[in-house]
Short mmCIF file of C-alpha atoms in Angstrom, two decimals:
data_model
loop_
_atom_site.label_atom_id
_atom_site.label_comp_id
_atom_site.label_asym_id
_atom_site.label_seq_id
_atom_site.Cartn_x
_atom_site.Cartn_y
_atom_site.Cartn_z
CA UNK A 94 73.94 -34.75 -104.40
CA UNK A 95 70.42 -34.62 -104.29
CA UNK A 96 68.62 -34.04 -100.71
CA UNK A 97 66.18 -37.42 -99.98
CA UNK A 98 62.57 -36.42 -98.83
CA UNK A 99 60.47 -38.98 -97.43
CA UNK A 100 56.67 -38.08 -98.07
CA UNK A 101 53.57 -40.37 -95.33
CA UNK A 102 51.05 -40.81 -97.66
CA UNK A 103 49.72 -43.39 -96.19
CA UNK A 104 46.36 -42.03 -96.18
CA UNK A 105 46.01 -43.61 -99.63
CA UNK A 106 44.75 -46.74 -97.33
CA UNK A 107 41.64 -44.82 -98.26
CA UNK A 108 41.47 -43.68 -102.17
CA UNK A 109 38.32 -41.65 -101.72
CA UNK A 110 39.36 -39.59 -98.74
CA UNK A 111 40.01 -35.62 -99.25
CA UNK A 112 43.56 -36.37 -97.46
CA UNK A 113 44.19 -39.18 -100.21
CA UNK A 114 43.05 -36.78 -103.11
CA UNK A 115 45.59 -34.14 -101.70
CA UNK A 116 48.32 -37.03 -101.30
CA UNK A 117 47.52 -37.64 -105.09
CA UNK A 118 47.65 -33.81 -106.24
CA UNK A 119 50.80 -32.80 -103.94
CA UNK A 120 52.65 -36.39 -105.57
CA UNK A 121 51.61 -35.27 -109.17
CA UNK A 122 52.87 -31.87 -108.83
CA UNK A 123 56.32 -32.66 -106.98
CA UNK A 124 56.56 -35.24 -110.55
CA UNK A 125 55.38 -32.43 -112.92
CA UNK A 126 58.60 -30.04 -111.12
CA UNK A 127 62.08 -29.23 -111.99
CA UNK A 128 63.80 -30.76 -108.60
CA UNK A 129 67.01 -31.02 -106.36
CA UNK A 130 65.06 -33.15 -104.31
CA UNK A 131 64.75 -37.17 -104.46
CA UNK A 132 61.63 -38.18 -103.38
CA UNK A 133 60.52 -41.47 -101.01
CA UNK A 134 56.83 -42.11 -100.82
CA UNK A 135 55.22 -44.09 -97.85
CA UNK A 136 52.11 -45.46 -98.62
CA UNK A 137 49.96 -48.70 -99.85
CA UNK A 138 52.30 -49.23 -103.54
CA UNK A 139 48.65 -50.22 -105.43
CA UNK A 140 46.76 -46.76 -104.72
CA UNK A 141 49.80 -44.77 -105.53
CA UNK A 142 50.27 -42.75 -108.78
CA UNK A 143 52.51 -43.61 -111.33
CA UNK A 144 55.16 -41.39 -111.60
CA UNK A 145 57.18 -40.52 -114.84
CA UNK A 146 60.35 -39.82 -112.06
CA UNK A 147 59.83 -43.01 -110.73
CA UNK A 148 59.60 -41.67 -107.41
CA UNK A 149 61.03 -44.67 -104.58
CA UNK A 150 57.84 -46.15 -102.95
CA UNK A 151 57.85 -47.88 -99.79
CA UNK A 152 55.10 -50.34 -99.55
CA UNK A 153 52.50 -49.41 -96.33
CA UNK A 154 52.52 -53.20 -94.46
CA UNK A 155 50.01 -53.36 -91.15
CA UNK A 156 53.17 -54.03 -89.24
CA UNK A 157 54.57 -50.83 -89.67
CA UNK A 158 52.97 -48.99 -86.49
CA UNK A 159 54.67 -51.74 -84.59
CA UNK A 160 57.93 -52.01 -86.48
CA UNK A 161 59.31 -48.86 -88.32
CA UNK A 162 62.02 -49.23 -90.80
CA UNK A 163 65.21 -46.73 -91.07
CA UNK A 164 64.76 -43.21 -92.03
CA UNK A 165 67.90 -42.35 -91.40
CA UNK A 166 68.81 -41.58 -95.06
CA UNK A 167 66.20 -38.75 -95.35
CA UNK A 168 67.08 -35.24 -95.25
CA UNK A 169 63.23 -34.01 -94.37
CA UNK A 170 60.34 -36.06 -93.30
CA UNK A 171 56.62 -34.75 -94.24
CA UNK A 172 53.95 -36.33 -92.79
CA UNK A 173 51.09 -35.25 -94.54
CA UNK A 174 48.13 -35.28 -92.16
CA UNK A 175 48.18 -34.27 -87.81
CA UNK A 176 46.73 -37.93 -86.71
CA UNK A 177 49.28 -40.10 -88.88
CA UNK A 178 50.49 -42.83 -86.58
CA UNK A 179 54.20 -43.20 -87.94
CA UNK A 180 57.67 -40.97 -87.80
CA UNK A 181 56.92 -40.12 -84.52
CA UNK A 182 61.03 -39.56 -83.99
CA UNK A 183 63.57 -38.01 -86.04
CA UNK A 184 67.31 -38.21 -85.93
CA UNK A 185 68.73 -34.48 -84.73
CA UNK A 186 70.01 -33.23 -88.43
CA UNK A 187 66.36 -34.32 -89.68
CA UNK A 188 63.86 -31.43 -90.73
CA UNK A 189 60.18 -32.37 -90.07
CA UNK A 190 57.18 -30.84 -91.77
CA UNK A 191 53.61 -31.92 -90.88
CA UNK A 192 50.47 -30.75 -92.21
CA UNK A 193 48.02 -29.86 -90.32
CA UNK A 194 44.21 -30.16 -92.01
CA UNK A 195 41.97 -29.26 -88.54
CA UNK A 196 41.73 -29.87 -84.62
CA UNK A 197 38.03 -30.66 -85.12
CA UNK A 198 38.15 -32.39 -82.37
CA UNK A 199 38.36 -29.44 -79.76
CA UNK A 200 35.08 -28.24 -81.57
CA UNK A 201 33.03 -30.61 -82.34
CA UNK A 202 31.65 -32.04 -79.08
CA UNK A 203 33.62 -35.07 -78.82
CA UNK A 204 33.94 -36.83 -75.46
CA UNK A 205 36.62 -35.81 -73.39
CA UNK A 206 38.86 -39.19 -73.54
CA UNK A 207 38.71 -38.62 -77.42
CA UNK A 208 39.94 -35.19 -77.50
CA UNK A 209 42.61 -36.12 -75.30
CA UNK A 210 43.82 -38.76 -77.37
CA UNK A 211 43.84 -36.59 -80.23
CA UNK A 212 45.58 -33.68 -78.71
CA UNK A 213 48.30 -36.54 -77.89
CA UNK A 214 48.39 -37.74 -81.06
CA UNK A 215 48.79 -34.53 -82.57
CA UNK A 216 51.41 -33.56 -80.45
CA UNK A 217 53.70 -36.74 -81.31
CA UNK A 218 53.64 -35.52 -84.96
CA UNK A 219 54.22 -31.20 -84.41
CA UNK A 220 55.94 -31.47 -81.29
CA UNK A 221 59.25 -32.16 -82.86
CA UNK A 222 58.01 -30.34 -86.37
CA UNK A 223 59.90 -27.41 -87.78
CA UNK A 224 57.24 -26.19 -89.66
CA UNK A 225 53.11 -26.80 -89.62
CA UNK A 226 51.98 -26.54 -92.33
CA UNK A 227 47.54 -25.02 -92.17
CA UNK A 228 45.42 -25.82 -94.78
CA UNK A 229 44.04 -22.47 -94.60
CA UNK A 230 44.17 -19.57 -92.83
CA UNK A 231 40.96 -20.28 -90.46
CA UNK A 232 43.00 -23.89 -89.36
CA UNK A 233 45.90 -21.53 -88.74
CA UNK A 234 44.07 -19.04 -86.37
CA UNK A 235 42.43 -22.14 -84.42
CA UNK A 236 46.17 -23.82 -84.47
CA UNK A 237 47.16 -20.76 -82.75
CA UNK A 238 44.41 -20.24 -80.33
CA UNK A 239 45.31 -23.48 -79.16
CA UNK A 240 48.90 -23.18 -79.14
CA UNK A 241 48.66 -23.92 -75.43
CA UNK A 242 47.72 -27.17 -75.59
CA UNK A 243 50.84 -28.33 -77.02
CA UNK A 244 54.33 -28.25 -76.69
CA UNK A 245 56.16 -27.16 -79.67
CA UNK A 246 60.12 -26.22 -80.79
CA UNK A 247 61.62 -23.18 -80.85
CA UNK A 248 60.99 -20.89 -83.94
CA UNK A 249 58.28 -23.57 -85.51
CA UNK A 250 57.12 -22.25 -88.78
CA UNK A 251 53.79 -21.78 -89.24
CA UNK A 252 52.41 -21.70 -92.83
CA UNK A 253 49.47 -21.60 -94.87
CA UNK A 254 49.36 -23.19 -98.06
CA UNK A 255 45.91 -24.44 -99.58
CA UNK A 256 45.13 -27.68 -100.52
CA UNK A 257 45.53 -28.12 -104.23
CA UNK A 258 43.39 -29.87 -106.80
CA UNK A 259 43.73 -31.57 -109.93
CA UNK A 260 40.80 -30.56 -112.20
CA UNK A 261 39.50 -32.95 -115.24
CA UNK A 262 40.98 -31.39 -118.70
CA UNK A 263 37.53 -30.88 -119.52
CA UNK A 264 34.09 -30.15 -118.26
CA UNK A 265 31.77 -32.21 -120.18
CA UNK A 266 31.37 -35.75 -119.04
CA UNK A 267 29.09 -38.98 -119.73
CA UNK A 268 27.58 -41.26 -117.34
CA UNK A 269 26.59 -45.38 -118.04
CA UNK A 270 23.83 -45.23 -115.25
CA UNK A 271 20.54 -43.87 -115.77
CA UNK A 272 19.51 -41.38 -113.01
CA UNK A 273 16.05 -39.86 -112.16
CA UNK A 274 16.68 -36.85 -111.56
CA UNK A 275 18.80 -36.24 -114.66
CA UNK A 276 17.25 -33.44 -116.70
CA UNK A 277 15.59 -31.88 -112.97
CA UNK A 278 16.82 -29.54 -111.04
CA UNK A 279 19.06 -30.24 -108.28
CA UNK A 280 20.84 -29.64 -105.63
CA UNK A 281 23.97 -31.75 -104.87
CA UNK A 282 26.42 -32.11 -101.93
CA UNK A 283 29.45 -34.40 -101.69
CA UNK A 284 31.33 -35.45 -98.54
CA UNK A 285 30.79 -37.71 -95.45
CA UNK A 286 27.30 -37.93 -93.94
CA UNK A 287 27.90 -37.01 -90.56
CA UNK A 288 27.07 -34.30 -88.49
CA UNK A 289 29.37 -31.64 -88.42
CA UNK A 290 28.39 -31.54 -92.55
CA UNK A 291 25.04 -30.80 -91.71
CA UNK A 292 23.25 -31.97 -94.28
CA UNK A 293 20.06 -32.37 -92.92
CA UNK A 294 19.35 -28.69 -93.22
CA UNK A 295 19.46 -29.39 -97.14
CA UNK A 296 16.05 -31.42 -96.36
CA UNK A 297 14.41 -28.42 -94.80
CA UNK A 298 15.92 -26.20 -97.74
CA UNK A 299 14.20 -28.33 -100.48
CA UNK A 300 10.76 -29.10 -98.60
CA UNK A 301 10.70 -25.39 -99.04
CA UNK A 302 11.18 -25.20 -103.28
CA UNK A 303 10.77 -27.86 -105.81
CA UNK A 304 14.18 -29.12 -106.11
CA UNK A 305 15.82 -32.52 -105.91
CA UNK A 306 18.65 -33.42 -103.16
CA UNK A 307 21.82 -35.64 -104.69
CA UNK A 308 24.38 -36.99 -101.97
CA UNK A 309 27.43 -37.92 -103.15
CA UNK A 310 28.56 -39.90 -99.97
CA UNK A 311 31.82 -41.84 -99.45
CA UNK A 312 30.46 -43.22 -95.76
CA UNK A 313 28.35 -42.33 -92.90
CA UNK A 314 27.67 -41.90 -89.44
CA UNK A 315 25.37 -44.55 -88.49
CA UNK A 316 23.33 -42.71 -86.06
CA UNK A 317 23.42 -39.29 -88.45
CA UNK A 318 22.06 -41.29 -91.51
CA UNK A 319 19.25 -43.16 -89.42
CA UNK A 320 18.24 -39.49 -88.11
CA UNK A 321 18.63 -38.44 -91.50
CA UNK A 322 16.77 -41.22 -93.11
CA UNK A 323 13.76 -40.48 -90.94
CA UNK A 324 13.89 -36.66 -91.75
CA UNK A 325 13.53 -37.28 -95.44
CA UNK A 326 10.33 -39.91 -94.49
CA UNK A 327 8.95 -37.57 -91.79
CA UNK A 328 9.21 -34.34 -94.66
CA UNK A 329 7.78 -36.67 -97.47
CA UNK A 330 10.74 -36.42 -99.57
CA UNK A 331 11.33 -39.64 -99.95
CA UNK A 332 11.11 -39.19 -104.33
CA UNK A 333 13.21 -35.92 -104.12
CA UNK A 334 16.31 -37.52 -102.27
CA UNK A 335 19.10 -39.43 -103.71
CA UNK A 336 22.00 -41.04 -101.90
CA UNK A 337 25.07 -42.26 -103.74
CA UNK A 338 27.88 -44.11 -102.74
CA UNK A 339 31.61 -44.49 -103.74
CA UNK A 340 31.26 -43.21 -106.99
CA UNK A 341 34.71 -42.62 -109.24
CA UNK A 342 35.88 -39.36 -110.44
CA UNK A 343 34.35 -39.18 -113.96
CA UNK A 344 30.70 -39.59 -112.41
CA UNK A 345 30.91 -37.15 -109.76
CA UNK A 346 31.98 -34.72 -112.79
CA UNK A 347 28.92 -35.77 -114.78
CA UNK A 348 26.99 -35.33 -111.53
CA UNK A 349 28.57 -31.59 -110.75
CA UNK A 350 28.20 -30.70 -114.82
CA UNK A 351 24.43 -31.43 -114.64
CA UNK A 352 23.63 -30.05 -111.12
CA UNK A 353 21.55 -26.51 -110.87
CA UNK A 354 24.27 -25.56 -108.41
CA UNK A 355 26.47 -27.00 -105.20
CA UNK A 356 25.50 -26.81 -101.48
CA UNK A 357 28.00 -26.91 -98.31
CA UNK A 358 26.20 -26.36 -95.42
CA UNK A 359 29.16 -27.79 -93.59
CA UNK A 360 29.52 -26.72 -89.57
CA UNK A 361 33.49 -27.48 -89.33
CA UNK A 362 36.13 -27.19 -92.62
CA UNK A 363 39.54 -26.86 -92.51
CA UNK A 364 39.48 -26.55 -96.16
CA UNK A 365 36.57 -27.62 -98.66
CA UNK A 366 37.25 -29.54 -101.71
CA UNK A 367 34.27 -30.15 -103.31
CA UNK A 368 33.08 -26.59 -103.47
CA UNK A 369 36.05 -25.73 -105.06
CA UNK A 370 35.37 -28.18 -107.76
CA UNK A 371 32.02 -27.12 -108.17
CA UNK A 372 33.36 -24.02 -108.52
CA UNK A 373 35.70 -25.68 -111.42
CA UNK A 374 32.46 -26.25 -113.61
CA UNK A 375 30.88 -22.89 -113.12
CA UNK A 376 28.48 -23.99 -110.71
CA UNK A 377 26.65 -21.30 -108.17
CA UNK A 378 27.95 -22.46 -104.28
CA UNK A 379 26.33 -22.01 -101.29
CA UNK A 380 28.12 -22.38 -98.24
CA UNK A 381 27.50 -21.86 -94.75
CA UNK A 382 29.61 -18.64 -92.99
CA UNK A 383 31.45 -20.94 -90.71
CA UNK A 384 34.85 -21.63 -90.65
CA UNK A 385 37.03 -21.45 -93.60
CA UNK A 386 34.58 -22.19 -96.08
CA UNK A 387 34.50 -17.85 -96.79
CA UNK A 388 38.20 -18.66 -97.91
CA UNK A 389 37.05 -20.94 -100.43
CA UNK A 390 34.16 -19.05 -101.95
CA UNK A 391 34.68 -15.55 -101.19
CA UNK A 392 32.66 -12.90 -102.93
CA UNK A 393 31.73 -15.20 -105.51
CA UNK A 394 29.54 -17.99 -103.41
CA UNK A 395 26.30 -16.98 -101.35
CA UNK A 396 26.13 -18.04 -97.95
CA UNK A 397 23.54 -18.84 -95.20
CA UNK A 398 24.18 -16.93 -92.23
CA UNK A 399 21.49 -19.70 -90.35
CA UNK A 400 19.76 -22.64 -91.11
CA UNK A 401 16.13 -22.03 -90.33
CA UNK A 402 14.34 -23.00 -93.22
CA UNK A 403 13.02 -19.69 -94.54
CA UNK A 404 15.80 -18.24 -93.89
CA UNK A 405 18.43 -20.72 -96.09
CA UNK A 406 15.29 -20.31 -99.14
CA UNK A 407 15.83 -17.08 -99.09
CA UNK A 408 18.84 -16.83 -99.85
CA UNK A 409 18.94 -19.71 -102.26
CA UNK A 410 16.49 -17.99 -104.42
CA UNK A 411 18.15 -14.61 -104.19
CA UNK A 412 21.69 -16.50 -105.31
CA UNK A 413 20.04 -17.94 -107.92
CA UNK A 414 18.66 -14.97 -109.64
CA UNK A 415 21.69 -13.18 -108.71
CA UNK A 416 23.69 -16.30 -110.75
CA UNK A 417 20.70 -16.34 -113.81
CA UNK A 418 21.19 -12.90 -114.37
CA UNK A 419 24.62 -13.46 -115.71
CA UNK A 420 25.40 -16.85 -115.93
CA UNK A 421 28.40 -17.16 -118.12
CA UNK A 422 30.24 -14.52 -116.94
CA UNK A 423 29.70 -15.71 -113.36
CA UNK A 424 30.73 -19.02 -114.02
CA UNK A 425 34.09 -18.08 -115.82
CA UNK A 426 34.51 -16.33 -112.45
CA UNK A 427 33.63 -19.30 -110.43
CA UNK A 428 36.22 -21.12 -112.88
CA UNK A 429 38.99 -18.89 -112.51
CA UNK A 430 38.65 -18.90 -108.93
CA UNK A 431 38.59 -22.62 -108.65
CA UNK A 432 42.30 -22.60 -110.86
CA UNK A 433 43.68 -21.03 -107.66
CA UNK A 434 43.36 -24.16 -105.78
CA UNK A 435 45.85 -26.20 -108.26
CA UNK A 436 47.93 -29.32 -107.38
CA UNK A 437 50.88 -26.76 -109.33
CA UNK A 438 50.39 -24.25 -107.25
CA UNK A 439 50.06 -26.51 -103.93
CA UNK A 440 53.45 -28.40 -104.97
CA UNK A 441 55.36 -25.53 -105.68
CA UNK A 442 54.73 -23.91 -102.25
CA UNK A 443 55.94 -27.33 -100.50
CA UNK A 444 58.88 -27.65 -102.60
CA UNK A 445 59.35 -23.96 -102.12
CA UNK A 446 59.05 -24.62 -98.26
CA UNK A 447 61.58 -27.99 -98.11
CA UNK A 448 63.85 -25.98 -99.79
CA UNK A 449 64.03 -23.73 -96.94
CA UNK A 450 64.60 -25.78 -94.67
CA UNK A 451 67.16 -27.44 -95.44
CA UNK A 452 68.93 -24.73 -96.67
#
């Protein structure tokens, strides 16, 4: 008889997340497997993949925080991110998994009542977990700096396994919309504008060369993109700058494809998906030193050990020559690289894990 597993993904609420995009990979690789497993996914039923297993769905309703529905049937429950609000409580036979993607929130300034209520939070999904699951290593050495804060079982596993990616079958794409700075060189970063990404040291970093700056944003941080807004006036950059936002897959390729290389100047990571996918077209990165962004690149991205202006030109310029010099071969290095962080490879380690446990 095949074990049930019951996967949260309701994180699909929002399509263009990184969480959703690893709810996505991890569903599409559990499908793509060989299984003894029978799968249950939690989540809104119109932003979840098709299956060819036919996976069971249940349907994410707003009433679920306040009325939960039997999982008694379920061998293991995964809840996919730390700060999910449901399967707080599982019956005595259960196995729990959680994944945990950062305690950013200890780091990052926040106000005291908020980091409380996160540390709660966080502790009603791993306090009864028999194994955490760290998106990298880095989350995994701050998880256990902090052990403290938390009260956990006995014998809690504590894992690393990456978050995995599904890459486009190919590398050349085609875009509807006519941009400016197609044909230029640029500079392009993708993720949330908001401070701990940092962005606004990319303004300094171009008032110092000739290049263009394209944001790929999904939202902001009111306050961050007013200050950020008035940077790129106060720097006269206002030509050289280009926001974007909510943008589908196939034009964020064309966007990476055409880009002179990828920046990630990012202050807090617990992983870093879209370096990795820059890294998927052969694209030089540069990342900042911090956190587990040296996972990601390692000795293949260049990295700014500060952000003073000079300082992040510098190194930009030596990268680049570094990258000119031997461009293909570099880039089939960035590739293969990239092809570590697979949705196969991220399945198979879950699957490996569930299997386990309940064995």
């Amino acid at each position: 008889m095949e074990k049930k597993i019951l996967i949260d993904a309701e994180r699909l609420k929002y399509p263009k997340s990184g969480i959703a995009n690893v709810c996505v990979s991890l569903i599409k690789g559990l499908d793509e497997k060989t299984s003894d497993f029978e799968y249950t996914l939690f989540g809104p039923k119109k932003n979840i993949p098709h299956t060819k297993k036919n996976f069971k769905i249940i349907n994410w309703k707003f009433w679920h925080k306040k009325f939960s529905f039997s999982t008694g049937s379920f061998a293991l429950i995964h809840t996919a991110h730390q700060l999910s609000r449901y399967f707080y409580t599982i019956k005595k036979e259960q196995k729990k998994v959680v994944t945990l993607h950062d305690l950013n929130f200890l780091h990052d300034g926040s106000p005291k009542q908020k980091v409380e209520k996160s540390t709660k939070l966080v502790q009603k999904n791993i306090g009864n977990a028999d194994a955490v699951v760290c998106i990298s290593e880095f989350v995994k050495d701050d998880f256990i700096k902090n052990k403290n804060l938390f009260s956990l079982k006995n014998k809690v596993r504590v894992e690393v396994i990456y978050n995995g990616l599904i890459f486009p079958n190919n590398t050349e794409f085609n875009s509807k919309t006519t941009y400016s700075f197609i044909g230029k060189k640029y500079i392009l970063n993708i993720g949330v504008l908001f401070p701990k990404k940092n962005q606004e040291v990319l303004l300094d970093l171009i008032s110092k060369n000739d290049k263009e700056l394209v944001l790929i944003t999904s939202s902001a941080k009111s306050a961050y993109k007013e200050r950020f807004l008035e940077k790129i006036k106060a720097l006269g950059l206002e030509n050289r700058v280009h926001i974007l936002e909510n943008i589908d897959n196939d034009e964020k390729y064309f966007l990476i494809q055409h880009c002179e290389s990828y920046c990630h100047p990012s202050l807090a990571e617990g992983f870093g998906i879209p370096p990795v996918e820059a890294m998927y077209f052969g694209k030089p990165v540069f990342l900042s030193r911090l956190t587990s962004l040296p996972e990601i690149g390692g000795d293949l991205a260049f990295y700014f050990d500060d952000f003073s202006p000079e300082d992040m030109q510098q190194v930009y310029a030596h990268g680049m020559q570094t990258y000119g010099a031997k461009t293909d071969e570099y880039a089939l290095k960035l590739r293969e690289r990239a092809l570590k962080f697979g949705y196969r490879e991220m399945a198979g380690a879950y699957e490996k894990l569930y299997g386990e446990l309940l064995n």
